[in-house]
Amino acid sequence: MNILMLVGSLRAGSWTATLADSLVDLLPLGTHASVFGELADVPHYSEDLDTEHPPAAARALREAVAAADVLVVATPEYNGSLPGVLKNAIDWTSRPRGSAALAGKRVAVISVSPSPRGAQWAREDAEKVLRVAGAVPLATSVGVASVHSVVTDGKISDPDLLRALSDLVTDLLAADPAAA
């Protein structure tokens, strides 16, 4: 099983990256997870650029999404929504219609915030945009509220949160017919 993670915070040492790393620690043996590390290099989506030969970073993103069995979208909340870098990634991978890398791809959405809402709006917006783009977000998602209170030594340490993340991973892997 190949899981691709799209991490919406580009900041080194971000809470969102910490959440993604903690999720990786919960994966069963035989599951491979990787983070697409070039989101900052993907140009803003434009039909003028989306030609037979799109920019290299956009092509690499599409190839990585196409090669993944499932996706994890990890989002912070910026101004009450998902960050532009994630929306841009979704735009690039939702095209061309009919043969898009994102089409039919199962996706788990996780979010993190220092606020008590756990980036709920970003999670909801990510799920909506993914669904419209042709992906299949899981019915459940996990939002980490007050993140600074649940991280110890760079990892999520709250047992209830770890259980929720583990359940999400189980749902994501079970959602794929090949994982059954």
mmCIF file of N, CA and C in Angstrom, residues 90-147:
data_model
loop_
_atom_site.group_PDB
_atom_site.id
_atom_site.type_symbol
_atom_site.label_atom_id
_atom_site.label_comp_id
_atom_site.label_asym_id
_atom_site.label_seq_id
_atom_site.Cartn_x
_atom_site.Cartn_y
_atom_site.Cartn_z
ATOM 1 N N ILE A 90 -4.682 20.441 -5.516
ATOM 2 C CA ILE A 90 -5.930 19.799 -5.910
ATOM 3 C C ILE A 90 -6.314 20.224 -7.327
ATOM 4 N N ASP A 91 -6.153 21.510 -7.640
ATOM 5 C CA ASP A 91 -6.467 21.982 -8.988
ATOM 6 C C ASP A 91 -5.625 21.266 -10.042
ATOM 7 N N TRP A 92 -4.322 21.186 -9.815
ATOM 8 C CA TRP A 92 -3.444 20.523 -10.802
ATOM 9 C C TRP A 92 -3.785 19.043 -10.968
ATOM 10 N N THR A 93 -4.105 18.349 -9.874
ATOM 11 C CA THR A 93 -4.333 16.905 -9.964
ATOM 12 C C THR A 93 -5.762 16.552 -10.348
ATOM 13 N N SER A 94 -6.631 17.561 -10.457
ATOM 14 C CA SER A 94 -8.011 17.296 -10.880
ATOM 15 C C SER A 94 -8.180 17.383 -12.390
ATOM 16 N N ARG A 95 -7.110 17.654 -13.083
ATOM 17 C CA ARG A 95 -7.158 17.808 -14.538
ATOM 18 C C ARG A 95 -6.129 16.906 -15.184
ATOM 19 N N PRO A 96 -6.338 16.502 -16.416
ATOM 20 C CA PRO A 96 -7.496 16.762 -17.271
ATOM 21 C C PRO A 96 -8.700 15.930 -16.834
ATOM 22 N N ARG A 97 -9.864 16.524 -16.950
ATOM 23 C CA ARG A 97 -11.104 15.828 -16.593
ATOM 24 C C ARG A 97 -11.189 14.529 -17.384
ATOM 25 N N GLY A 98 -11.616 13.494 -16.687
ATOM 26 C CA GLY A 98 -11.747 12.198 -17.339
ATOM 27 C C GLY A 98 -10.536 11.304 -17.140
ATOM 28 N N SER A 99 -9.366 11.894 -16.945
ATOM 29 C CA SER A 99 -8.164 11.083 -16.703
ATOM 30 C C SER A 99 -7.273 11.721 -15.637
ATOM 31 N N ALA A 100 -7.884 12.465 -14.734
ATOM 32 C CA ALA A 100 -7.133 13.153 -13.689
ATOM 33 C C ALA A 100 -6.557 12.167 -12.675
ATOM 34 N N ALA A 101 -5.377 12.486 -12.173
ATOM 35 C CA ALA A 101 -4.714 11.639 -11.170
ATOM 36 C C ALA A 101 -5.551 11.525 -9.902
ATOM 37 N N LEU A 102 -6.315 12.536 -9.582
ATOM 38 C CA LEU A 102 -7.099 12.584 -8.349
ATOM 39 C C LEU A 102 -8.433 11.846 -8.457
ATOM 40 N N ALA A 103 -8.885 11.606 -9.665
ATOM 41 C CA ALA A 103 -10.210 11.015 -9.877
ATOM 42 C C ALA A 103 -10.344 9.663 -9.185
ATOM 43 N N GLY A 104 -11.348 9.554 -8.311
ATOM 44 C CA GLY A 104 -11.630 8.300 -7.622
ATOM 45 C C GLY A 104 -10.663 7.952 -6.504
ATOM 46 N N LYS A 105 -9.703 8.812 -6.231
ATOM 47 C CA LYS A 105 -8.686 8.537 -5.200
ATOM 48 C C LYS A 105 -9.284 8.730 -3.815
ATOM 49 N N ARG A 106 -9.100 7.758 -2.943
ATOM 50 C CA ARG A 106 -9.580 7.858 -1.559
ATOM 51 C C ARG A 106 -8.622 8.752 -0.772
ATOM 52 N N VAL A 107 -9.216 9.616 0.070
ATOM 53 C CA VAL A 107 -8.423 10.612 0.777
ATOM 54 C C VAL A 107 -8.871 10.723 2.232
ATOM 55 N N ALA A 108 -7.898 10.713 3.128
ATOM 56 C CA ALA A 108 -8.148 11.047 4.536
ATOM 57 C C ALA A 108 -7.690 12.483 4.739
ATOM 58 N N VAL A 109 -8.512 13.266 5.412
ATOM 59 C CA VAL A 109 -8.175 14.659 5.691
ATOM 60 C C VAL A 109 -7.919 14.806 7.181
ATOM 61 N N ILE A 110 -6.773 15.396 7.507
ATOM 62 C CA ILE A 110 -6.422 15.682 8.892
ATOM 63 C C ILE A 110 -6.044 17.157 8.972
ATOM 64 N N SER A 111 -6.279 17.734 10.145
ATOM 65 C CA SER A 111 -5.967 19.152 10.289
ATOM 66 C C SER A 111 -5.432 19.422 11.684
ATOM 67 N N VAL A 112 -4.810 20.579 11.795
ATOM 68 C CA VAL A 112 -4.190 20.937 13.061
ATOM 69 C C VAL A 112 -4.259 22.449 13.230
ATOM 70 N N SER A 113 -4.445 22.853 14.490
ATOM 71 C CA SER A 113 -4.531 24.274 14.775
ATOM 72 C C SER A 113 -4.224 24.517 16.250
ATOM 73 N N PRO A 114 -3.654 25.671 16.546
ATOM 74 C CA PRO A 114 -3.507 26.025 17.958
ATOM 75 C C PRO A 114 -4.843 26.445 18.574
ATOM 76 N N SER A 115 -5.856 26.659 17.744
ATOM 77 C CA SER A 115 -7.171 27.076 18.245
ATOM 78 C C SER A 115 -7.946 25.866 18.770
ATOM 79 N N PRO A 116 -9.001 26.110 19.522
ATOM 80 C CA PRO A 116 -9.794 24.991 20.050
ATOM 81 C C PRO A 116 -10.695 24.309 19.021
ATOM 82 N N ARG A 117 -10.780 24.829 17.797
ATOM 83 C CA ARG A 117 -11.641 24.228 16.773
ATOM 84 C C ARG A 117 -10.925 23.179 15.925
ATOM 85 N N GLY A 118 -9.625 23.074 16.032
ATOM 86 C CA GLY A 118 -8.901 22.044 15.299
ATOM 87 C C GLY A 118 -8.920 22.204 13.796
ATOM 88 N N ALA A 119 -8.958 23.458 13.334
ATOM 89 C CA ALA A 119 -8.966 23.743 11.895
ATOM 90 C C ALA A 119 -10.164 23.101 11.204
ATOM 91 N N GLN A 120 -11.289 23.122 11.885
ATOM 92 C CA GLN A 120 -12.506 22.502 11.355
ATOM 93 C C GLN A 120 -12.899 23.062 9.990
ATOM 94 N N TRP A 121 -12.826 24.375 9.812
ATOM 95 C CA TRP A 121 -13.220 24.966 8.533
ATOM 96 C C TRP A 121 -12.281 24.541 7.419
ATOM 97 N N ALA A 122 -10.993 24.455 7.704
ATOM 98 C CA ALA A 122 -10.033 24.012 6.687
ATOM 99 C C ALA A 122 -10.327 22.571 6.287
ATOM 100 N N ARG A 123 -10.635 21.738 7.276
ATOM 101 C CA ARG A 123 -10.959 20.331 7.009
ATOM 102 C C ARG A 123 -12.214 20.238 6.147
ATOM 103 N N GLU A 124 -13.240 20.986 6.508
ATOM 104 C CA GLU A 124 -14.489 20.952 5.741
ATOM 105 C C GLU A 124 -14.275 21.452 4.317
ATOM 106 N N ASP A 125 -13.519 22.532 4.165
ATOM 107 C CA ASP A 125 -13.258 23.061 2.825
ATOM 108 C C ASP A 125 -12.429 22.082 2.001
ATOM 109 N N ALA A 126 -11.448 21.455 2.633
ATOM 110 C CA ALA A 126 -10.626 20.475 1.910
ATOM 111 C C ALA A 126 -11.484 19.318 1.416
ATOM 112 N N GLU A 127 -12.353 18.820 2.269
ATOM 113 C CA GLU A 127 -13.230 17.714 1.873
ATOM 114 C C GLU A 127 -14.133 18.120 0.713
ATOM 115 N N LYS A 128 -14.692 19.331 0.790
ATOM 116 C CA LYS A 128 -15.579 19.815 -0.273
ATOM 117 C C LYS A 128 -14.833 19.931 -1.596
ATOM 118 N N VAL A 129 -13.679 20.577 -1.576
ATOM 119 C CA VAL A 129 -12.918 20.786 -2.807
ATOM 120 C C VAL A 129 -12.458 19.441 -3.381
ATOM 121 N N LEU A 130 -12.021 18.533 -2.530
ATOM 122 C CA LEU A 130 -11.600 17.211 -2.997
ATOM 123 C C LEU A 130 -12.767 16.474 -3.660
ATOM 124 N N ARG A 131 -13.935 16.544 -3.038
ATOM 125 C CA ARG A 131 -15.113 15.858 -3.585
ATOM 126 C C ARG A 131 -15.479 16.434 -4.953
ATOM 127 N N VAL A 132 -15.523 17.754 -5.062
ATOM 128 C CA VAL A 132 -15.850 18.398 -6.328
ATOM 129 C C VAL A 132 -14.819 18.046 -7.395
ATOM 130 N N ALA A 133 -13.551 17.898 -6.986
ATOM 131 C CA ALA A 133 -12.463 17.583 -7.916
ATOM 132 C C ALA A 133 -12.463 16.121 -8.349
ATOM 133 N N GLY A 134 -13.309 15.294 -7.741
ATOM 134 C CA GLY A 134 -13.406 13.902 -8.165
ATOM 135 C C GLY A 134 -12.784 12.891 -7.235
ATOM 136 N N ALA A 135 -12.200 13.352 -6.124
ATOM 137 C CA ALA A 135 -11.630 12.426 -5.140
ATOM 138 C C ALA A 135 -12.747 11.894 -4.241
ATOM 139 N N VAL A 136 -12.395 10.951 -3.378
ATOM 140 C CA VAL A 136 -13.364 10.344 -2.475
ATOM 141 C C VAL A 136 -12.859 10.501 -1.039
ATOM 142 N N PRO A 137 -13.174 11.641 -0.403
ATOM 143 C CA PRO A 137 -12.756 11.823 0.994
ATOM 144 C C PRO A 137 -13.501 10.853 1.905
ATOM 145 N N LEU A 138 -12.814 10.377 2.935
ATOM 146 C CA LEU A 138 -13.462 9.520 3.918
ATOM 147 C C LEU A 138 -14.568 10.301 4.621
ATOM 148 N N ALA A 139 -15.535 9.584 5.158
ATOM 149 C CA ALA A 139 -16.652 10.220 5.859
ATOM 150 C C ALA A 139 -16.203 10.874 7.160
ATOM 151 N N THR A 140 -15.115 10.385 7.717
ATOM 152 C CA THR A 140 -14.588 10.962 8.955
ATOM 153 C C THR A 140 -13.237 11.608 8.691
ATOM 154 N N SER A 141 -12.909 12.570 9.524
ATOM 155 C CA SER A 141 -11.606 13.221 9.468
ATOM 156 C C SER A 141 -11.168 13.466 10.903
ATOM 157 N N VAL A 142 -9.930 13.878 11.070
ATOM 158 C CA VAL A 142 -9.421 14.156 12.420
ATOM 159 C C VAL A 142 -8.849 15.560 12.441
ATOM 160 N N GLY A 143 -9.305 16.333 13.412
ATOM 161 C CA GLY A 143 -8.783 17.674 13.623
ATOM 162 C C GLY A 143 -8.137 17.756 14.991
ATOM 163 N N VAL A 144 -6.959 18.311 15.029
ATOM 164 C CA VAL A 144 -6.230 18.447 16.284
ATOM 165 C C VAL A 144 -6.377 19.882 16.766
ATOM 166 N N ALA A 145 -7.072 20.050 17.870
ATOM 167 C CA ALA A 145 -7.251 21.364 18.477
ATOM 168 C C ALA A 145 -6.165 21.594 19.525
ATOM 169 N N SER A 146 -5.864 22.862 19.776
ATOM 170 C CA SER A 146 -4.878 23.220 20.810
ATOM 171 C C SER A 146 -3.641 22.345 20.693
ATOM 172 N N VAL A 147 -3.085 22.290 19.497
ATOM 173 C CA VAL A 147 -2.015 21.349 19.172
ATOM 174 C C VAL A 147 -0.828 21.450 20.122
#
